[in-house]
C-alpha positions as protocol buffer text, in pm:
chain_id: "A"
residue {
  index: 1
  type: MET
  ca { x: -8997 y: -602 z: 8339 }
}
residue {
  index: 2
  type: THR
  ca { x: -9138 y: -502 z: 8696 }
}
residue {
  index: 3
  type: ARG
  ca { x: -9326 y: -817 z: 8766 }
}
residue {
  index: 4
  type: PHE
  ca { x: -9239 y: -1192 z: 8710 }
}
residue {
  index: 5
  type: ASP
  ca { x: -9577 y: -1335 z: 8804 }
}
residue {
  index: 6
  type: ALA
  ca { x: -9941 y: -1366 z: 8706 }
}
residue {
  index: 7
  type: ALA
  ca { x: -10232 y: -1571 z: 8776 }
}
residue {
  index: 8
  type: ASP
  ca { x: -10547 y: -1420 z: 8607 }
}
residue {
  index: 9
  type: PRO
  ca { x: -10560 y: -1540 z: 8247 }
}
residue {
  index: 10
  type: ALA
  ca { x: -10558 y: -1163 z: 8110 }
}
residue {
  index: 11
  type: GLU
  ca { x: -10244 y: -1080 z: 8318 }
}
residue {
  index: 12
  type: ARG
  ca { x: -10088 y: -1396 z: 8228 }
}
residue {
  index: 13
  type: GLN
  ca { x: -10121 y: -1300 z: 7863 }
}
residue {
  index: 14
  type: LYS
  ca { x: -9955 y: -939 z: 7944 }
}
residue {
  index: 15
  type: LEU
  ca { x: -9674 y: -1126 z: 8133 }
}
residue {
  index: 16
  type: TYR
  ca { x: -9596 y: -1347 z: 7835 }
}
residue {
  index: 17
  type: VAL
  ca { x: -9590 y: -1043 z: 7604 }
}
residue {
  index: 18
  type: ASP
  ca { x: -9374 y: -853 z: 7838 }
}
residue {
  index: 19
  type: ALA
  ca { x: -9154 y: -1121 z: 7881 }
}
residue {
  index: 20
  type: ILE
  ca { x: -9106 y: -1170 z: 7507 }
}
residue {
  index: 21
  type: THR
  ca { x: -9053 y: -819 z: 7426 }
}
residue {
  index: 22
  type: ALA
  ca { x: -8774 y: -812 z: 7746 }
}
residue {
  index: 23
  type: HIS
  ca { x: -8625 y: -1128 z: 7613 }
}
residue {
  index: 24
  type: ARG
  ca { x: -8612 y: -990 z: 7260 }
}
residue {
  index: 25
  type: ASN
  ca { x: -8490 y: -652 z: 7392 }
}
residue {
  index: 26
  type: ARG
  ca { x: -8186 y: -797 z: 7599 }
}
residue {
  index: 27
  type: GLY
  ca { x: -8106 y: -1047 z: 7306 }
}
residue {
  index: 28
  type: SER
  ca { x: -8091 y: -1339 z: 7560 }
}
residue {
  index: 29
  type: GLY
  ca { x: -8095 y: -1699 z: 7424 }
}
residue {
  index: 30
  type: PHE
  ca { x: -8448 y: -1770 z: 7566 }
}
residue {
  index: 31
  type: LEU
  ca { x: -8680 y: -1706 z: 7840 }
}
residue {
  index: 32
  type: THR
  ca { x: -8819 y: -1971 z: 8070 }
}
residue {
  index: 33
  type: LEU
  ca { x: -9165 y: -1972 z: 8208 }
}
residue {
  index: 34
  type: GLU
  ca { x: -9280 y: -2223 z: 8492 }
}
residue {
  index: 35
  type: VAL
  ca { x: -9596 y: -2326 z: 8671 }
}
residue {
  index: 36
  type: ASP
  ca { x: -9624 y: -2226 z: 9016 }
}
residue {
  index: 37
  type: ALA
  ca { x: -9530 y: -2565 z: 9214 }
}
residue {
  index: 38
  type: THR
  ca { x: -9831 y: -2501 z: 9443 }
}
residue {
  index: 39
  type: ALA
  ca { x: -10048 y: -2589 z: 9134 }
}
residue {
  index: 40
  type: LEU
  ca { x: -9937 y: -2924 z: 9156 }
}
residue {
  index: 41
  type: ASP
  ca { x: -10023 y: -2965 z: 9536 }
}
residue {
  index: 42
  type: ASP
  ca { x: -10384 y: -2861 z: 9455 }
}
residue {
  index: 43
  type: SER
  ca { x: -10581 y: -3214 z: 9517 }
}
residue {
  index: 44
  type: ASP
  ca { x: -10880 y: -3119 z: 9288 }
}
residue {
  index: 45
  type: SER
  ca { x: -10662 y: -3053 z: 9011 }
}
residue {
  index: 46
  type: ASP
  ca { x: -10639 y: -3284 z: 8721 }
}
residue {
  index: 47
  type: GLY
  ca { x: -10350 y: -3145 z: 8598 }
}
residue {
  index: 48
  type: PRO
  ca { x: -10006 y: -3305 z: 8532 }
}
residue {
  index: 49
  type: ASP
  ca { x: -9831 y: -3555 z: 8760 }
}
residue {
  index: 50
  type: PRO
  ca { x: -9615 y: -3403 z: 9022 }
}
residue {
  index: 51
  type: ALA
  ca { x: -9404 y: -3636 z: 9047 }
}
residue {
  index: 52
  type: LEU
  ca { x: -9286 y: -3575 z: 8696 }
}
residue {
  index: 53
  type: GLY
  ca { x: -9160 y: -3202 z: 8845 }
}
residue {
  index: 54
  type: VAL
  ca { x: -9317 y: -2840 z: 8753 }
}
residue {
  index: 55
  type: PRO
  ca { x: -9420 y: -2794 z: 8372 }
}
residue {
  index: 56
  type: TRP
  ca { x: -9208 y: -2523 z: 8219 }
}
residue {
  index: 57
  type: LEU
  ca { x: -9195 y: -2358 z: 7864 }
}
residue {
  index: 58
  type: GLN
  ca { x: -8917 y: -2176 z: 7682 }
}
residue {
  index: 59
  type: PHE
  ca { x: -8922 y: -1931 z: 7410 }
}
residue {
  index: 60
  type: GLY
  ca { x: -8636 y: -1831 z: 7198 }
}
residue {
  index: 61
  type: ASP
  ca { x: -8517 y: -1762 z: 6848 }
}
residue {
  index: 62
  type: GLY
  ca { x: -8900 y: -1814 z: 6710 }
}
residue {
  index: 63
  type: THR
  ca { x: -8934 y: -2155 z: 6910 }
}
residue {
  index: 64
  type: ILE
  ca { x: -9111 y: -2276 z: 7190 }
}
residue {
  index: 65
  type: ASN
  ca { x: -8971 y: -2553 z: 7389 }
}
residue {
  index: 66
  type: LEU
  ca { x: -9149 y: -2787 z: 7651 }
}
residue {
  index: 67
  type: ASP
  ca { x: -9174 y: -3123 z: 7798 }
}
residue {
  index: 68
  type: CYS
  ca { x: -9452 y: -3353 z: 7813 }
}
residue {
  index: 69
  type: THR
  ca { x: -9600 y: -3689 z: 7846 }
}
residue {
  index: 70
  type: ASP
  ca { x: -9719 y: -3895 z: 7544 }
}
residue {
  index: 71
  type: ASP
  ca { x: -10100 y: -3807 z: 7608 }
}
residue {
  index: 72
  type: GLU
  ca { x: -10027 y: -3438 z: 7667 }
}
residue {
  index: 73
  type: LEU
  ca { x: -9834 y: -3451 z: 7320 }
}
residue {
  index: 74
  type: GLU
  ca { x: -10181 y: -3567 z: 7180 }
}
residue {
  index: 75
  type: THR
  ca { x: -10323 y: -3264 z: 7348 }
}
residue {
  index: 76
  type: LEU
  ca { x: -10059 y: -3056 z: 7231 }
}
residue {
  index: 77
  type: LYS
  ca { x: -10138 y: -3138 z: 6871 }
}
residue {
  index: 78
  type: THR
  ca { x: -10507 y: -3063 z: 6918 }
}
residue {
  index: 79
  type: VAL
  ca { x: -10402 y: -2728 z: 7078 }
}
residue {
  index: 80
  type: LEU
  ca { x: -10165 y: -2638 z: 6780 }
}
residue {
  index: 81
  type: GLY
  ca { x: -10456 y: -2723 z: 6546 }
}
residue {
  index: 82
  type: GLU
  ca { x: -10630 y: -2366 z: 6682 }
}
residue {
  index: 83
  type: PHE
  ca { x: -10279 y: -2197 z: 6595 }
}
residue {
  index: 84
  type: PRO
  ca { x: -10206 y: -2277 z: 6221 }
}
residue {
  index: 85
  type: ALA
  ca { x: -9891 y: -2061 z: 6234 }
}
residue {
  index: 86
  type: PHE
  ca { x: -9716 y: -2277 z: 6506 }
}
residue {
  index: 87
  type: LYS
  ca { x: -9598 y: -2621 z: 6383 }
}
residue {
  index: 88
  type: ILE
  ca { x: -9396 y: -2917 z: 6578 }
}
residue {
  index: 89
  type: ASP
  ca { x: -9044 y: -2899 z: 6448 }
}
residue {
  index: 90
  type: GLU
  ca { x: -8894 y: -3192 z: 6639 }
}
residue {
  index: 91
  type: ILE
  ca { x: -8968 y: -3436 z: 6926 }
}
residue {
  index: 92
  type: HIS
  ca { x: -8702 y: -3589 z: 7127 }
}
residue {
  index: 93
  type: ARG
  ca { x: -8752 y: -3907 z: 7343 }
}
residue {
  index: 94
  type: PRO
  ca { x: -8480 y: -3925 z: 7586 }
}
residue {
  index: 95
  type: ASP
  ca { x: -8391 y: -4271 z: 7711 }
}
residue {
  index: 96
  type: GLU
  ca { x: -8309 y: -4157 z: 8042 }
}
residue {
  index: 97
  type: ALA
  ca { x: -8656 y: -3950 z: 8081 }
}
residue {
  index: 98
  type: GLU
  ca { x: -9010 y: -3981 z: 8102 }
}
residue {
  index: 99
  type: GLY
  ca { x: -9196 y: -3835 z: 7833 }
}
residue {
  index: 100
  type: VAL
  ca { x: -9090 y: -3626 z: 7548 }
}
residue {
  index: 101
  type: ASN
  ca { x: -8940 y: -3292 z: 7442 }
}
residue {
  index: 102
  type: VAL
  ca { x: -9116 y: -3089 z: 7204 }
}
residue {
  index: 103
  type: GLN
  ca { x: -8977 y: -2770 z: 6977 }
}
residue {
  index: 104
  type: ILE
  ca { x: -9249 y: -2575 z: 6822 }
}
residue {
  index: 105
  type: SER
  ca { x: -9196 y: -2307 z: 6546 }
}
residue {
  index: 106
  type: ALA
  ca { x: -9347 y: -2002 z: 6681 }
}
residue {
  index: 107
  type: LYS
  ca { x: -9301 y: -1746 z: 6440 }
}
residue {
  index: 108
  type: ALA
  ca { x: -9553 y: -1505 z: 6534 }
}
residue {
  index: 109
  type: ASP
  ca { x: -9594 y: -1174 z: 6699 }
}
residue {
  index: 110
  type: PRO
  ca { x: -9567 y: -1165 z: 7080 }
}
residue {
  index: 111
  type: ASN
  ca { x: -9952 y: -1139 z: 7135 }
}
residue {
  index: 112
  type: ARG
  ca { x: -10044 y: -1451 z: 6926 }
}
residue {
  index: 113
  type: ILE
  ca { x: -9725 y: -1634 z: 7105 }
}
residue {
  index: 114
  type: ALA
  ca { x: -9902 y: -1531 z: 7422 }
}
residue {
  index: 115
  type: GLN
  ca { x: -10216 y: -1675 z: 7359 }
}
residue {
  index: 116
  type: CYS
  ca { x: -10044 y: -2013 z: 7251 }
}
residue {
  index: 117
  type: LEU
  ca { x: -9836 y: -2036 z: 7557 }
}
residue {
  index: 118
  type: ASP
  ca { x: -10170 y: -1973 z: 7792 }
}
residue {
  index: 119
  type: ALA
  ca { x: -10363 y: -2228 z: 7572 }
}
residue {
  index: 120
  type: ILE
  ca { x: -10068 y: -2481 z: 7616 }
}
residue {
  index: 121
  type: VAL
  ca { x: -10049 y: -2412 z: 7994 }
}
residue {
  index: 122
  type: GLN
  ca { x: -10436 y: -2451 z: 8048 }
}
residue {
  index: 123
  type: GLN
  ca { x: -10517 y: -2740 z: 7770 }
}
residue {
  index: 124
  type: VAL
  ca { x: -10194 y: -2988 z: 7756 }
}
residue {
  index: 125
  type: TYR
  ca { x: -10122 y: -2950 z: 8116 }
}
residue {
  index: 126
  type: ASP
  ca { x: -10483 y: -2932 z: 8241 }
}
residue {
  index: 127
  type: LEU
  ca { x: -10460 y: -2644 z: 8479 }
}
residue {
  index: 128
  type: PRO
  ca { x: -10720 y: -2423 z: 8621 }
}
residue {
  index: 129
  type: ALA
  ca { x: -10769 y: -2070 z: 8479 }
}
residue {
  index: 130
  type: ASP
  ca { x: -10616 y: -1922 z: 8782 }
}
residue {
  index: 131
  type: VAL
  ca { x: -10281 y: -2077 z: 8772 }
}
residue {
  index: 132
  type: ARG
  ca { x: -9996 y: -1879 z: 8857 }
}
residue {
  index: 133
  type: ILE
  ca { x: -9700 y: -1835 z: 8606 }
}
residue {
  index: 134
  type: TRP
  ca { x: -9372 y: -1724 z: 8679 }
}
residue {
  index: 135
  type: VAL
  ca { x: -9089 y: -1590 z: 8465 }
}
residue {
  index: 136
  type: VAL
  ca { x: -8801 y: -1756 z: 8584 }
}
residue {
  index: 137
  type: GLU
  ca { x: -8523 y: -1667 z: 8320 }
}
residue {
  index: 138
  type: LEU
  ca { x: -8490 y: -1375 z: 8078 }
}
């Protein structure tokens, strides 16, 4: 990979596909994507609560992993309704943390996974179309 961030919706899709491909080629355990922290500083955004930290998504071995609030979980379920090949496998509610950890079966081609990842970023975390995403671990 030669680039590790993108803010335009079409470029984010390419970034996700490239990251998934690089992850698979390297045989790494997972890849991690993070929302640019400056998106949380935007006072006009109705996005995630900055006190909960930067939203992140992981992909590995056909599974998407993410943390979300209970309200975001309900939105996630709606988003996954648009992606019938993606199913919630597990929901963990750690006692020491707010929110939930969700594992989603994502056995699809990289393009479809990229579409789902971007829908999660924009709809579940309620972030603008120009939000910057970083690949922080391959």
